[in-house]
Short mmCIF file of N, CA and C in Angstrom, two decimals:
data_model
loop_
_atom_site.label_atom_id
_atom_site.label_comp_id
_atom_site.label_asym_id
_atom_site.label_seq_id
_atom_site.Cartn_x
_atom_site.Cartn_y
_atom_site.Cartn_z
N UNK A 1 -11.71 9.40 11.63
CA UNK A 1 -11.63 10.81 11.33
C UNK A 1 -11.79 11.05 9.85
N UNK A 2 -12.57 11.97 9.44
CA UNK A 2 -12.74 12.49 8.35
C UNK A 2 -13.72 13.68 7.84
N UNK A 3 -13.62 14.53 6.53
CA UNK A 3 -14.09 15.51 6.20
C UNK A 3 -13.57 16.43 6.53
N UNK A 4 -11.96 16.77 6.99
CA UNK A 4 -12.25 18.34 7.72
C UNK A 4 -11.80 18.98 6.36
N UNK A 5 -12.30 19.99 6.42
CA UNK A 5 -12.49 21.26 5.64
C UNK A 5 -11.09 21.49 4.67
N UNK A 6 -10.64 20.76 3.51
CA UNK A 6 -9.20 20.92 2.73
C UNK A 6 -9.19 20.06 1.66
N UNK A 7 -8.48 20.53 0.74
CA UNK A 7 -8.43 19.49 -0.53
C UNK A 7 -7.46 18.76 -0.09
N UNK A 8 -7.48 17.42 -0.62
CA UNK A 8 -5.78 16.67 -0.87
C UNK A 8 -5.78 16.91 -2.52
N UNK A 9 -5.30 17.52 -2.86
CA UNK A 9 -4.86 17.67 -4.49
C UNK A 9 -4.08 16.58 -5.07
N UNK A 10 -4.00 15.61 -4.40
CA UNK A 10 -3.37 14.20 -4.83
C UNK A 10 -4.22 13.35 -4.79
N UNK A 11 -5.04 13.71 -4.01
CA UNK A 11 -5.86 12.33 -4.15
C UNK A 11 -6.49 11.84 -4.97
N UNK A 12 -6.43 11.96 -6.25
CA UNK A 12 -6.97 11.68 -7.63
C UNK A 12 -5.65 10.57 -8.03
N UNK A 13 -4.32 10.76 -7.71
CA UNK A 13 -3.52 10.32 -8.09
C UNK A 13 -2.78 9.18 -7.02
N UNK A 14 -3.39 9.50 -6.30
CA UNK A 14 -3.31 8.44 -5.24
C UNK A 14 -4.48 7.08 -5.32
N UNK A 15 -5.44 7.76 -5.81
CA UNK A 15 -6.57 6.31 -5.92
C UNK A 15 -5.77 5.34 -7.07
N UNK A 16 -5.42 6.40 -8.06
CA UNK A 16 -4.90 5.78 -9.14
C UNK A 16 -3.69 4.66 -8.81
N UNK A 17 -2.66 5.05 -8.12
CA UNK A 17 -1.70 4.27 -7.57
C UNK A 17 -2.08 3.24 -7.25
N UNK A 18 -3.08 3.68 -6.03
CA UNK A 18 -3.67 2.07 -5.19
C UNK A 18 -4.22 1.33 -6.00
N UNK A 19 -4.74 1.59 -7.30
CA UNK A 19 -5.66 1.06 -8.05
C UNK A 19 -4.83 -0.18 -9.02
N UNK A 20 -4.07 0.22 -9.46
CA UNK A 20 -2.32 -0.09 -9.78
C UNK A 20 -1.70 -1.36 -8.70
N UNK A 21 -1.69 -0.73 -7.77
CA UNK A 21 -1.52 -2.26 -6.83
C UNK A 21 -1.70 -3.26 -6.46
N UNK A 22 -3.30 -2.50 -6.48
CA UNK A 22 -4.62 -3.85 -6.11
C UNK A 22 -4.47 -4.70 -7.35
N UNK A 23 -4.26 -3.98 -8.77
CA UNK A 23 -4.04 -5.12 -9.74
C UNK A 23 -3.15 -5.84 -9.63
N UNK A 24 -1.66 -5.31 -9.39
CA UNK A 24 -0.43 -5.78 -8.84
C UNK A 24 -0.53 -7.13 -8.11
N UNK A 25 -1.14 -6.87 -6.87
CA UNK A 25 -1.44 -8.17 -6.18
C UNK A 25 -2.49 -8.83 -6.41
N UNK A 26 -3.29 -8.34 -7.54
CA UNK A 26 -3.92 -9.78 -7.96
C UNK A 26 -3.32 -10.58 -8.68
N UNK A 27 -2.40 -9.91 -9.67
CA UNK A 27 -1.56 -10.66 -10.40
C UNK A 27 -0.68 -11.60 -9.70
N UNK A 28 -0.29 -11.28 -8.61
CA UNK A 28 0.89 -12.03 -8.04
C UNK A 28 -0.13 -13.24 -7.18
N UNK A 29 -0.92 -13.01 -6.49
CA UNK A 29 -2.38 -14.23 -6.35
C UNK A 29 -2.19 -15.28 -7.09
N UNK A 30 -2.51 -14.05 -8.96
CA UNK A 30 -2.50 -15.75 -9.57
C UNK A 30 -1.74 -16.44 -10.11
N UNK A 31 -0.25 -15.72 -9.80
CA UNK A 31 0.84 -16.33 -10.57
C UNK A 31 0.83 -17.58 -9.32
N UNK A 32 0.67 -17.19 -8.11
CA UNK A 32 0.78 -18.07 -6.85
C UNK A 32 -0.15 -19.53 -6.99
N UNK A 33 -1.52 -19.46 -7.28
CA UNK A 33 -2.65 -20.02 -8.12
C UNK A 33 -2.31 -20.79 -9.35
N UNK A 34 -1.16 -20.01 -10.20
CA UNK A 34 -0.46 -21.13 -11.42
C UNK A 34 0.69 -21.87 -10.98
N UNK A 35 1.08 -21.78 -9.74
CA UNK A 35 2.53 -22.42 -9.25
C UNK A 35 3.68 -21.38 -9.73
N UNK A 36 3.37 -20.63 -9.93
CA UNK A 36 4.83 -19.92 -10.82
C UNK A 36 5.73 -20.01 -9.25
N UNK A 37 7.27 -19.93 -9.60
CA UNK A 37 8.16 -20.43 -9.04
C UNK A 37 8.20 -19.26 -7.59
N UNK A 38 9.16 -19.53 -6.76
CA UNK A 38 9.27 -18.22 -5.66
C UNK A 38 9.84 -17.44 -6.26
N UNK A 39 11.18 -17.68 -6.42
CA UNK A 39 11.59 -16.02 -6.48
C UNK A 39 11.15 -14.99 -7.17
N UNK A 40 10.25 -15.69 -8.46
CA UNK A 40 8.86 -15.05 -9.44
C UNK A 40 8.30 -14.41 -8.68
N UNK A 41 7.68 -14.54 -7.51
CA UNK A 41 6.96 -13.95 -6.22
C UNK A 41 7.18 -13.02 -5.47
N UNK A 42 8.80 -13.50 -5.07
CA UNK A 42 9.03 -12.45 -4.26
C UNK A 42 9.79 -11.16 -4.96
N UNK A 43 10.30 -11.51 -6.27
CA UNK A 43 10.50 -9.96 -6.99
C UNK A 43 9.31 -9.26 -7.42
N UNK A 44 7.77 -9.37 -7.26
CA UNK A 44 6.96 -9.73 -7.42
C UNK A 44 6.18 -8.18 -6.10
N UNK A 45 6.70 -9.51 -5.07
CA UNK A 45 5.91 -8.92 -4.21
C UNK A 45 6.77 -7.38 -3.69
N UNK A 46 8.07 -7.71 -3.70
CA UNK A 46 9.18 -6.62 -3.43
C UNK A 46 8.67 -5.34 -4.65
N UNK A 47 8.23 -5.33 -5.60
CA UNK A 47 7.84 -4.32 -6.45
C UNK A 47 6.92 -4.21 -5.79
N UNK A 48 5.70 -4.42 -5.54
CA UNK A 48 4.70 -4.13 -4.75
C UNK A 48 4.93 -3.25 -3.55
N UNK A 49 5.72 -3.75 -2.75
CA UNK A 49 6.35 -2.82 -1.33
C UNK A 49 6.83 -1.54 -1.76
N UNK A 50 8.02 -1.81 -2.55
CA UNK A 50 8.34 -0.36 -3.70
C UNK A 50 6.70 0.62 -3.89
N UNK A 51 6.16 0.36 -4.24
CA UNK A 51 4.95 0.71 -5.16
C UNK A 51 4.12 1.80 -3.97
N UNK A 52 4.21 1.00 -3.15
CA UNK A 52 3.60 1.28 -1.35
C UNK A 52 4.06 2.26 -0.90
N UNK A 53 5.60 2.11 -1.01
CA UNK A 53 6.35 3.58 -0.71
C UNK A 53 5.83 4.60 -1.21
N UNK A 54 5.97 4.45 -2.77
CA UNK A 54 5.55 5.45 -3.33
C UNK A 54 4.63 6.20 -2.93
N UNK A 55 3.67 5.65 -2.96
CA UNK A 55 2.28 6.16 -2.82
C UNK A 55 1.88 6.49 -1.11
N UNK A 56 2.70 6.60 -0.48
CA UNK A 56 2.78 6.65 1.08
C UNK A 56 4.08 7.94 0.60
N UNK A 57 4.55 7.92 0.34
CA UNK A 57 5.05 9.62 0.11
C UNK A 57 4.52 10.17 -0.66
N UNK A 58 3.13 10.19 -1.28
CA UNK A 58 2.70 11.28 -2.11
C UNK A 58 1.88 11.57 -1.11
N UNK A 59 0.96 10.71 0.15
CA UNK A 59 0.38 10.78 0.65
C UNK A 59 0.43 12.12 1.92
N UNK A 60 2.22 11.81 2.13
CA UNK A 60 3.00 12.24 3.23
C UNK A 60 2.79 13.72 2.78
N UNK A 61 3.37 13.78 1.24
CA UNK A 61 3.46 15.10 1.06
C UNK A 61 2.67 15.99 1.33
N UNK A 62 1.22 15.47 0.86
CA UNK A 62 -0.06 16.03 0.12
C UNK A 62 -0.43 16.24 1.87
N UNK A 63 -0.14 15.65 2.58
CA UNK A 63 -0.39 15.29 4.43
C UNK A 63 0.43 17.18 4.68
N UNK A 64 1.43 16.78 4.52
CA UNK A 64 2.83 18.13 4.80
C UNK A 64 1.87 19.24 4.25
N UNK A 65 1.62 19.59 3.44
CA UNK A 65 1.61 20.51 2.22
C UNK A 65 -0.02 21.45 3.04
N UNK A 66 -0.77 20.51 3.14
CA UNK A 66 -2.49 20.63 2.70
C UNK A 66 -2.92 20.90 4.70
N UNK A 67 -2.25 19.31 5.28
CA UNK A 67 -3.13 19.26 6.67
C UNK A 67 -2.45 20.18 7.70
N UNK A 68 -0.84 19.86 7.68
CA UNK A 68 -0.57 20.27 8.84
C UNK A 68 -0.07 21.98 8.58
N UNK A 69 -0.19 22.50 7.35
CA UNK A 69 0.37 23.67 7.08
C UNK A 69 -1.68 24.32 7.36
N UNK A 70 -2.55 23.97 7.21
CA UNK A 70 -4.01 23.91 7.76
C UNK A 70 -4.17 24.42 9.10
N UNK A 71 -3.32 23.25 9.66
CA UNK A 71 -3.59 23.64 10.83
C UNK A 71 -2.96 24.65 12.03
N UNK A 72 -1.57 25.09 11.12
CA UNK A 72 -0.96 25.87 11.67
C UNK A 72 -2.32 27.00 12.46
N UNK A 73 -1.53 27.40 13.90
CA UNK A 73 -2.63 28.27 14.43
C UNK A 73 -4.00 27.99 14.55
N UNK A 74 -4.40 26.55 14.49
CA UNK A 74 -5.44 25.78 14.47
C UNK A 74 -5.49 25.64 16.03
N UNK A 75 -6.84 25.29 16.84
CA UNK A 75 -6.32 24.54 18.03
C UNK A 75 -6.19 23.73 17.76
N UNK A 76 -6.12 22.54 17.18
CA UNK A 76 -6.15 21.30 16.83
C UNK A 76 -4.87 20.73 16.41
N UNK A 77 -4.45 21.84 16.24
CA UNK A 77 -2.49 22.07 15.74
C UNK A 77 -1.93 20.48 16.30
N UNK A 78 -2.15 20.58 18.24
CA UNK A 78 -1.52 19.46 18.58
C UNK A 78 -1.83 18.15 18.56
N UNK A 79 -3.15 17.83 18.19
CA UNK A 79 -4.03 16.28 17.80
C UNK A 79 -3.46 16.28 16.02
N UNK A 80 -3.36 17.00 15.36
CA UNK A 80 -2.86 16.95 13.46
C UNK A 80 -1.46 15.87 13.88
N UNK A 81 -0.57 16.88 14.39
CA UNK A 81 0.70 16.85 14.45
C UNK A 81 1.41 15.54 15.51
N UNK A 82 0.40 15.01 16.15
CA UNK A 82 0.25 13.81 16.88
C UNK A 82 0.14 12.77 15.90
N UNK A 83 -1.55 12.59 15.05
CA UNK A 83 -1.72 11.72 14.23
C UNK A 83 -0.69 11.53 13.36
N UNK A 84 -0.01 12.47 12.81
CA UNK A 84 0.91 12.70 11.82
C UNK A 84 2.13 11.66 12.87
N UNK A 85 2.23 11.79 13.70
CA UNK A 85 3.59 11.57 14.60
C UNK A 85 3.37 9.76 14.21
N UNK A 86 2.25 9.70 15.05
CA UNK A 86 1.58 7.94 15.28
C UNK A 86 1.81 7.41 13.59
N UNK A 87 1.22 7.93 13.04
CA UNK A 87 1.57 7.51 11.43
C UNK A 87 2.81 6.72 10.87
N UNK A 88 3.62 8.24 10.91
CA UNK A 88 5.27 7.51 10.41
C UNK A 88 5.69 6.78 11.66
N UNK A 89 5.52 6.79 12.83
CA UNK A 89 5.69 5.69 13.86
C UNK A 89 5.83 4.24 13.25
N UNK A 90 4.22 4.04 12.66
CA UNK A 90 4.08 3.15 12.31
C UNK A 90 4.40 2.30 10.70
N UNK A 91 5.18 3.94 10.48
CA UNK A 91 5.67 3.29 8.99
C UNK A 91 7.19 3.42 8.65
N UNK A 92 8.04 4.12 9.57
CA UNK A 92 8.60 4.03 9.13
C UNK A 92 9.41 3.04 10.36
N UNK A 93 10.09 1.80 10.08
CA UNK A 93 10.55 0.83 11.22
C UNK A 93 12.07 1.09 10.56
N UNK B 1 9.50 -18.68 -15.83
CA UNK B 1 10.16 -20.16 -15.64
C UNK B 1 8.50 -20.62 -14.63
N UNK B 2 8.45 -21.55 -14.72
CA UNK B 2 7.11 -22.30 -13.79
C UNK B 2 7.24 -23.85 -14.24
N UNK B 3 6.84 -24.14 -13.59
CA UNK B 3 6.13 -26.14 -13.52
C UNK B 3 7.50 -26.63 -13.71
N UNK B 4 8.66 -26.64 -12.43
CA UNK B 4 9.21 -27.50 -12.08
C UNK B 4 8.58 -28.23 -11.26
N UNK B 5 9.12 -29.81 -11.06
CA UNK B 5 8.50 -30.36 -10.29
C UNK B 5 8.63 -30.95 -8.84
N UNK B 6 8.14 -30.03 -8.71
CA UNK B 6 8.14 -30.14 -6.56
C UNK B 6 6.31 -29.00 -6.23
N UNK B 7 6.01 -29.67 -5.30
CA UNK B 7 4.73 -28.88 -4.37
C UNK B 7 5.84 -28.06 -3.64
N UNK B 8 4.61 -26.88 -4.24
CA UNK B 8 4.82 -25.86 -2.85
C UNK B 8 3.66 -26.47 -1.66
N UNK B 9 3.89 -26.62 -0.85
CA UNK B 9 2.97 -27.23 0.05
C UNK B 9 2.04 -26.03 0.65
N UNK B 10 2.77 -24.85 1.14
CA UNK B 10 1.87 -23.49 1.75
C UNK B 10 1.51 -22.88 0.63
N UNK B 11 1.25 -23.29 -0.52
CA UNK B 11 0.95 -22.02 -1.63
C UNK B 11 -0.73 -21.90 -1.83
N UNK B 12 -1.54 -23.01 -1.06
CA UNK B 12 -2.48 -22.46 -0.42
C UNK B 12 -2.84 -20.96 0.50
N UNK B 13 -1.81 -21.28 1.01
CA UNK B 13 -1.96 -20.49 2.56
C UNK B 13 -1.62 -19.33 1.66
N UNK B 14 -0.36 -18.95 0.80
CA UNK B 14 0.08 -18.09 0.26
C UNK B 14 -1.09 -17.11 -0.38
N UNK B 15 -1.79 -18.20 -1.53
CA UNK B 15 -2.57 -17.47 -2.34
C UNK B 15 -3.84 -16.33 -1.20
N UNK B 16 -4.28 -17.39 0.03
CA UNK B 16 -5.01 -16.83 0.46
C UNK B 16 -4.64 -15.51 1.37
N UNK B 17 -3.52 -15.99 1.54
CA UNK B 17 -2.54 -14.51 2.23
C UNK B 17 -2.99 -12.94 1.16
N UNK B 18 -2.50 -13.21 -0.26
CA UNK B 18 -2.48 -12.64 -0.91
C UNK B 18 -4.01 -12.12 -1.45
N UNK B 19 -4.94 -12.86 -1.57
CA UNK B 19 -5.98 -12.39 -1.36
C UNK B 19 -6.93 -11.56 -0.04
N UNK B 20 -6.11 -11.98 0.82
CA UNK B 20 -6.35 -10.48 1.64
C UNK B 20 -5.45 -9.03 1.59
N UNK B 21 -4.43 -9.37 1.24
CA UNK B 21 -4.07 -7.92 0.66
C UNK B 21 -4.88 -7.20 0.08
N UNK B 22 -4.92 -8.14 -1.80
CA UNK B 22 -5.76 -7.67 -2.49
C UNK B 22 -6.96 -6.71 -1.63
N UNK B 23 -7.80 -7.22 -1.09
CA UNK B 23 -9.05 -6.80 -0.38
C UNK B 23 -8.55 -5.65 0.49
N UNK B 24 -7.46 -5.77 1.31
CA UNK B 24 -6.95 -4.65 1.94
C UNK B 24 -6.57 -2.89 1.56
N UNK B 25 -5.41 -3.37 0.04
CA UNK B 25 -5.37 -2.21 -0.52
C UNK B 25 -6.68 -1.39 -1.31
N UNK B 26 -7.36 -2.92 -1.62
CA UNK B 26 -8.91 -2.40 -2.51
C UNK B 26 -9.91 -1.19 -1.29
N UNK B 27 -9.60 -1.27 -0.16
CA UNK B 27 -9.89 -1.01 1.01
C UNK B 27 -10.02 0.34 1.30
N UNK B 28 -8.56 0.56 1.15
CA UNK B 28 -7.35 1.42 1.35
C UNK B 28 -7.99 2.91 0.28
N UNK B 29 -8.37 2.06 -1.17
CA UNK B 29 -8.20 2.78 -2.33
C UNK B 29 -9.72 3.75 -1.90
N UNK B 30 -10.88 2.95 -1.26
CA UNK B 30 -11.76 3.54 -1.31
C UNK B 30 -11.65 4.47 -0.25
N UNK B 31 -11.39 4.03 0.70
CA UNK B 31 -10.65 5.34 1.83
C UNK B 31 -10.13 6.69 1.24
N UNK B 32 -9.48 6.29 0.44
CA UNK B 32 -8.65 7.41 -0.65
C UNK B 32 -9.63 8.42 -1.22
N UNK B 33 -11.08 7.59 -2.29
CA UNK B 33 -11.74 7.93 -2.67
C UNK B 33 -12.71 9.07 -2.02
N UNK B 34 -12.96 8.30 -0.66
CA UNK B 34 -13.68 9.12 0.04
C UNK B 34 -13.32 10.14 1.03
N UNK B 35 -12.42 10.41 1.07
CA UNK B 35 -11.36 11.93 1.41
C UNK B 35 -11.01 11.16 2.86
N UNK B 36 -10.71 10.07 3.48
CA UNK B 36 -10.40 10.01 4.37
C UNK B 36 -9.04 10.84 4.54
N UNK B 37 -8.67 11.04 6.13
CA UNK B 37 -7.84 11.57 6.49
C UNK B 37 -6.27 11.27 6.15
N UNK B 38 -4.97 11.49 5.82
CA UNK B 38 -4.08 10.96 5.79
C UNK B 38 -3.60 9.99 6.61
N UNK B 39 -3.03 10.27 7.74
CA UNK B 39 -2.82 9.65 8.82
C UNK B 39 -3.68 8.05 8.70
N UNK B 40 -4.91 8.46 8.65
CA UNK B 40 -5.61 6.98 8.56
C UNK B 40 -5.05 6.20 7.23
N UNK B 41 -4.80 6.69 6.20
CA UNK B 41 -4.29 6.09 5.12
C UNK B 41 -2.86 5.38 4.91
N UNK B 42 -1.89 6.15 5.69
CA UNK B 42 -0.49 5.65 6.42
C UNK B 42 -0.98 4.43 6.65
N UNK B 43 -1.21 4.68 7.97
CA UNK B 43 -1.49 3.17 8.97
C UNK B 43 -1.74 1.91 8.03
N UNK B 44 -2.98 2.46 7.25
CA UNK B 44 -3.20 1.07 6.62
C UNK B 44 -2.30 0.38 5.43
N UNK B 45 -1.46 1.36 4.92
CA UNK B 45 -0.37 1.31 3.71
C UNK B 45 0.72 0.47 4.40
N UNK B 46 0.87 1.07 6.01
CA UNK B 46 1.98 0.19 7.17
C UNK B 46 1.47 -1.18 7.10
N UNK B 47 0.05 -1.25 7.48
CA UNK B 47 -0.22 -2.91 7.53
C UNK B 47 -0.19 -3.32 6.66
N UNK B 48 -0.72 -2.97 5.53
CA UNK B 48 -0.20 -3.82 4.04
C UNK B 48 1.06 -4.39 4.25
N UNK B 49 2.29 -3.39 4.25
CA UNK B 49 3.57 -4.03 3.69
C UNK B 49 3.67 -4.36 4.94
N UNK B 50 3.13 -4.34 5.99
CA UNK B 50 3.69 -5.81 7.06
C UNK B 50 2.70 -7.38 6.79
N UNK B 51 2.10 -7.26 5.72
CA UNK B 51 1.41 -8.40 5.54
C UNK B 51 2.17 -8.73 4.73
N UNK B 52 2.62 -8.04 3.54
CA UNK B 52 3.65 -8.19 2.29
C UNK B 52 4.73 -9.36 2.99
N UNK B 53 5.23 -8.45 3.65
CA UNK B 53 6.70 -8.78 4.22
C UNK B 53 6.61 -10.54 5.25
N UNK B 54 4.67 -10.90 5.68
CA UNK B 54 4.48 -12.22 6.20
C UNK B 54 4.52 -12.88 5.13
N UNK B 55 3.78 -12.86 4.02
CA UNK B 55 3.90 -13.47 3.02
C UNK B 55 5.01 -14.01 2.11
N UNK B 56 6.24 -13.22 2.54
CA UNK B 56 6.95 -13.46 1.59
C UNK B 56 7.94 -14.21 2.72
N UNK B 57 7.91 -13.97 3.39
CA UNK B 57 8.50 -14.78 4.56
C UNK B 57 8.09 -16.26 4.32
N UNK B 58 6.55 -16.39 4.06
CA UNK B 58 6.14 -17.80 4.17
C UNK B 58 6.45 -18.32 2.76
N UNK B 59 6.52 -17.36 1.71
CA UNK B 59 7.33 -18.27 0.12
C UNK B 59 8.85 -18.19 0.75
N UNK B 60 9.22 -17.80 1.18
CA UNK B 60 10.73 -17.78 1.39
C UNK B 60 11.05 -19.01 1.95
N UNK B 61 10.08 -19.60 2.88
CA UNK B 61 10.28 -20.44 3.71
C UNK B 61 10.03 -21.73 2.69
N UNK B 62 8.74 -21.57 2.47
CA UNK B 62 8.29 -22.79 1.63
C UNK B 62 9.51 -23.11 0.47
N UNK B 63 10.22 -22.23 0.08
CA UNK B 63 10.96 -22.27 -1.36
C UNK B 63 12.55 -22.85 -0.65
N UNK B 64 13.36 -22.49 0.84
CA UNK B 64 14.37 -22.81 0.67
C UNK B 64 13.73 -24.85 1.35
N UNK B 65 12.81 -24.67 2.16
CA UNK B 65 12.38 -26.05 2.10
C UNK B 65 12.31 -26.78 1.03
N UNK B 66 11.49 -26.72 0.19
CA UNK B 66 11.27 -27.25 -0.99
C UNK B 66 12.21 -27.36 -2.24
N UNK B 67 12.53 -26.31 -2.55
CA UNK B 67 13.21 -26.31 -3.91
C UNK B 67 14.68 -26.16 -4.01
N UNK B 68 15.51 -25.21 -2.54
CA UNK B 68 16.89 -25.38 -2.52
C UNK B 68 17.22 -26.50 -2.64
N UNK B 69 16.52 -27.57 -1.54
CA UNK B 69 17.02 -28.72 -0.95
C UNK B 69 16.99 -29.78 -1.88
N UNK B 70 15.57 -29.26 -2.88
CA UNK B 70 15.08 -30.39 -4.29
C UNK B 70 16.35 -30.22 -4.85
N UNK B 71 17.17 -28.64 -4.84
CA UNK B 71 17.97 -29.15 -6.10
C UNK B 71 19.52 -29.20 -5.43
N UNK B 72 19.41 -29.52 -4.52
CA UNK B 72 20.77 -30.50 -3.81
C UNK B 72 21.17 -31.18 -4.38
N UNK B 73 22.59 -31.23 -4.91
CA UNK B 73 22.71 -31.93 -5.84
C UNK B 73 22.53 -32.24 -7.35
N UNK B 74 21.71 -31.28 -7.51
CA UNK B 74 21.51 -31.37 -9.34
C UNK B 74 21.93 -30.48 -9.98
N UNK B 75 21.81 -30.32 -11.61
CA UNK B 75 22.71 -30.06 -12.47
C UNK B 75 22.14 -28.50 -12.23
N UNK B 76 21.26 -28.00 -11.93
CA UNK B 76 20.43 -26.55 -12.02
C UNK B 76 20.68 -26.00 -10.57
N UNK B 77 21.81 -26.74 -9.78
CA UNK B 77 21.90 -25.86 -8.30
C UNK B 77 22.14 -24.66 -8.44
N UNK B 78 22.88 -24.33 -9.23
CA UNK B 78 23.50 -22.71 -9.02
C UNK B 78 22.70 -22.20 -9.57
N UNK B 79 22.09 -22.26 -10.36
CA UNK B 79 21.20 -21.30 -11.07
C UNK B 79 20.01 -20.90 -9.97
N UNK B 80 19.60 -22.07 -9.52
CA UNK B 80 18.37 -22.19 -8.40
C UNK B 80 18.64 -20.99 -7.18
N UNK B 81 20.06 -21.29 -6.95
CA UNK B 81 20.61 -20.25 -5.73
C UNK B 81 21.07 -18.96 -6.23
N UNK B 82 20.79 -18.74 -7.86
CA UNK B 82 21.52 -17.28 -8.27
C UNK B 82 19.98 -16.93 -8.04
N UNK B 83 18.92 -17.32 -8.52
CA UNK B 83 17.74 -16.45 -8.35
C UNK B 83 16.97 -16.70 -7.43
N UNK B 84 17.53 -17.32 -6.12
CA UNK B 84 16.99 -16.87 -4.91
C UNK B 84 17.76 -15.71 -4.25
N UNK B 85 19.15 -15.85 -4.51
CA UNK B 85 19.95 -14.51 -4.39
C UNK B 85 19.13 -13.26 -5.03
N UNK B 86 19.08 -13.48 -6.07
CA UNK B 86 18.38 -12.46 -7.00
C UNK B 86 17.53 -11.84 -6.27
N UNK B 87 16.08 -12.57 -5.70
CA UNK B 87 15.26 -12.09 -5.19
C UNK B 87 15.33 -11.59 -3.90
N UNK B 88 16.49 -12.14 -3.20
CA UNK B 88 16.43 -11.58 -1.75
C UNK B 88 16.99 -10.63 -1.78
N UNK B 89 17.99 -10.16 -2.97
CA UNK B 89 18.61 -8.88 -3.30
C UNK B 89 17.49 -8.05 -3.53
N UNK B 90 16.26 -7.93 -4.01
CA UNK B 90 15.52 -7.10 -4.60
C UNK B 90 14.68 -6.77 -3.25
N UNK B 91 14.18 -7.59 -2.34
CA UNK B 91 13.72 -7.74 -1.18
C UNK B 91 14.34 -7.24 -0.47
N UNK B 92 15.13 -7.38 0.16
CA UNK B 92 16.10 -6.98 1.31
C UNK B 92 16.91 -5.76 1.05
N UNK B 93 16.37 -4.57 1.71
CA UNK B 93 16.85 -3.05 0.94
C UNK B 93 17.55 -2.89 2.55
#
């Protein structure tokens, strides 16, 4: 799914995040690559997860704010508000 | 702290773990870029940190194998077990 008709006004700041991460875990790659020790790693990788959150609630918001307030009175109202459902399903355990 | 001496034996497996993240969130970011939908962006932020969370499972593993047990007995035990504490504190929310 994609293109329907709406800005995400975050999403400038959201590439940026991910962009931030992807360095994140390259770094932690090559600390893995130099032997650096575990728990180096896993405070490491635990900032990373942190990082994830983040950027999965700006996502949420910009989701709240932009799609499903969109679709209010939409027919589509109940497929938005589904995907939205399946989503945090899957994120929040 | 790095180059004590013991193999991590999976830090193969690790690095390459971690290089699919990398590739994953790099993934993720262009999704972002290209206005994909929210919902689709969740999901994949979910599988990240359930890859996160394999990975660190498998240093977790490799490290109380390897390095608790290396320092059984030696003069650096407690320290060894304050910053695996450390890290599973930072990990484990």
């Amino acid at each position: 799914m994609e293109g329907h008709d709406h800005s995400h006004k975050e999403r400038k700041q959201v590439v940026n995040r991910l962009a931030r991460i992807e360095g994140h875990v390259r770094s932690i790659k090559e600390m893995a690559t130099d032997g650096r020790d575990c728990p180096d790693l896993l405070l490491q990788i635990a900032a990373v997860r942190k990082a994830l959150d983040g950027v999965a609630k700006v996502i949420l918001k910009d989701h709240l704010e932009q799609c499903v307030m969109a679709a209010a009175g939409q027919s589509n109202q109940e497929q938005v508000l589904e995907d939205l459902q399946n989503a945090l399903d899957h994120f929040i355990r």
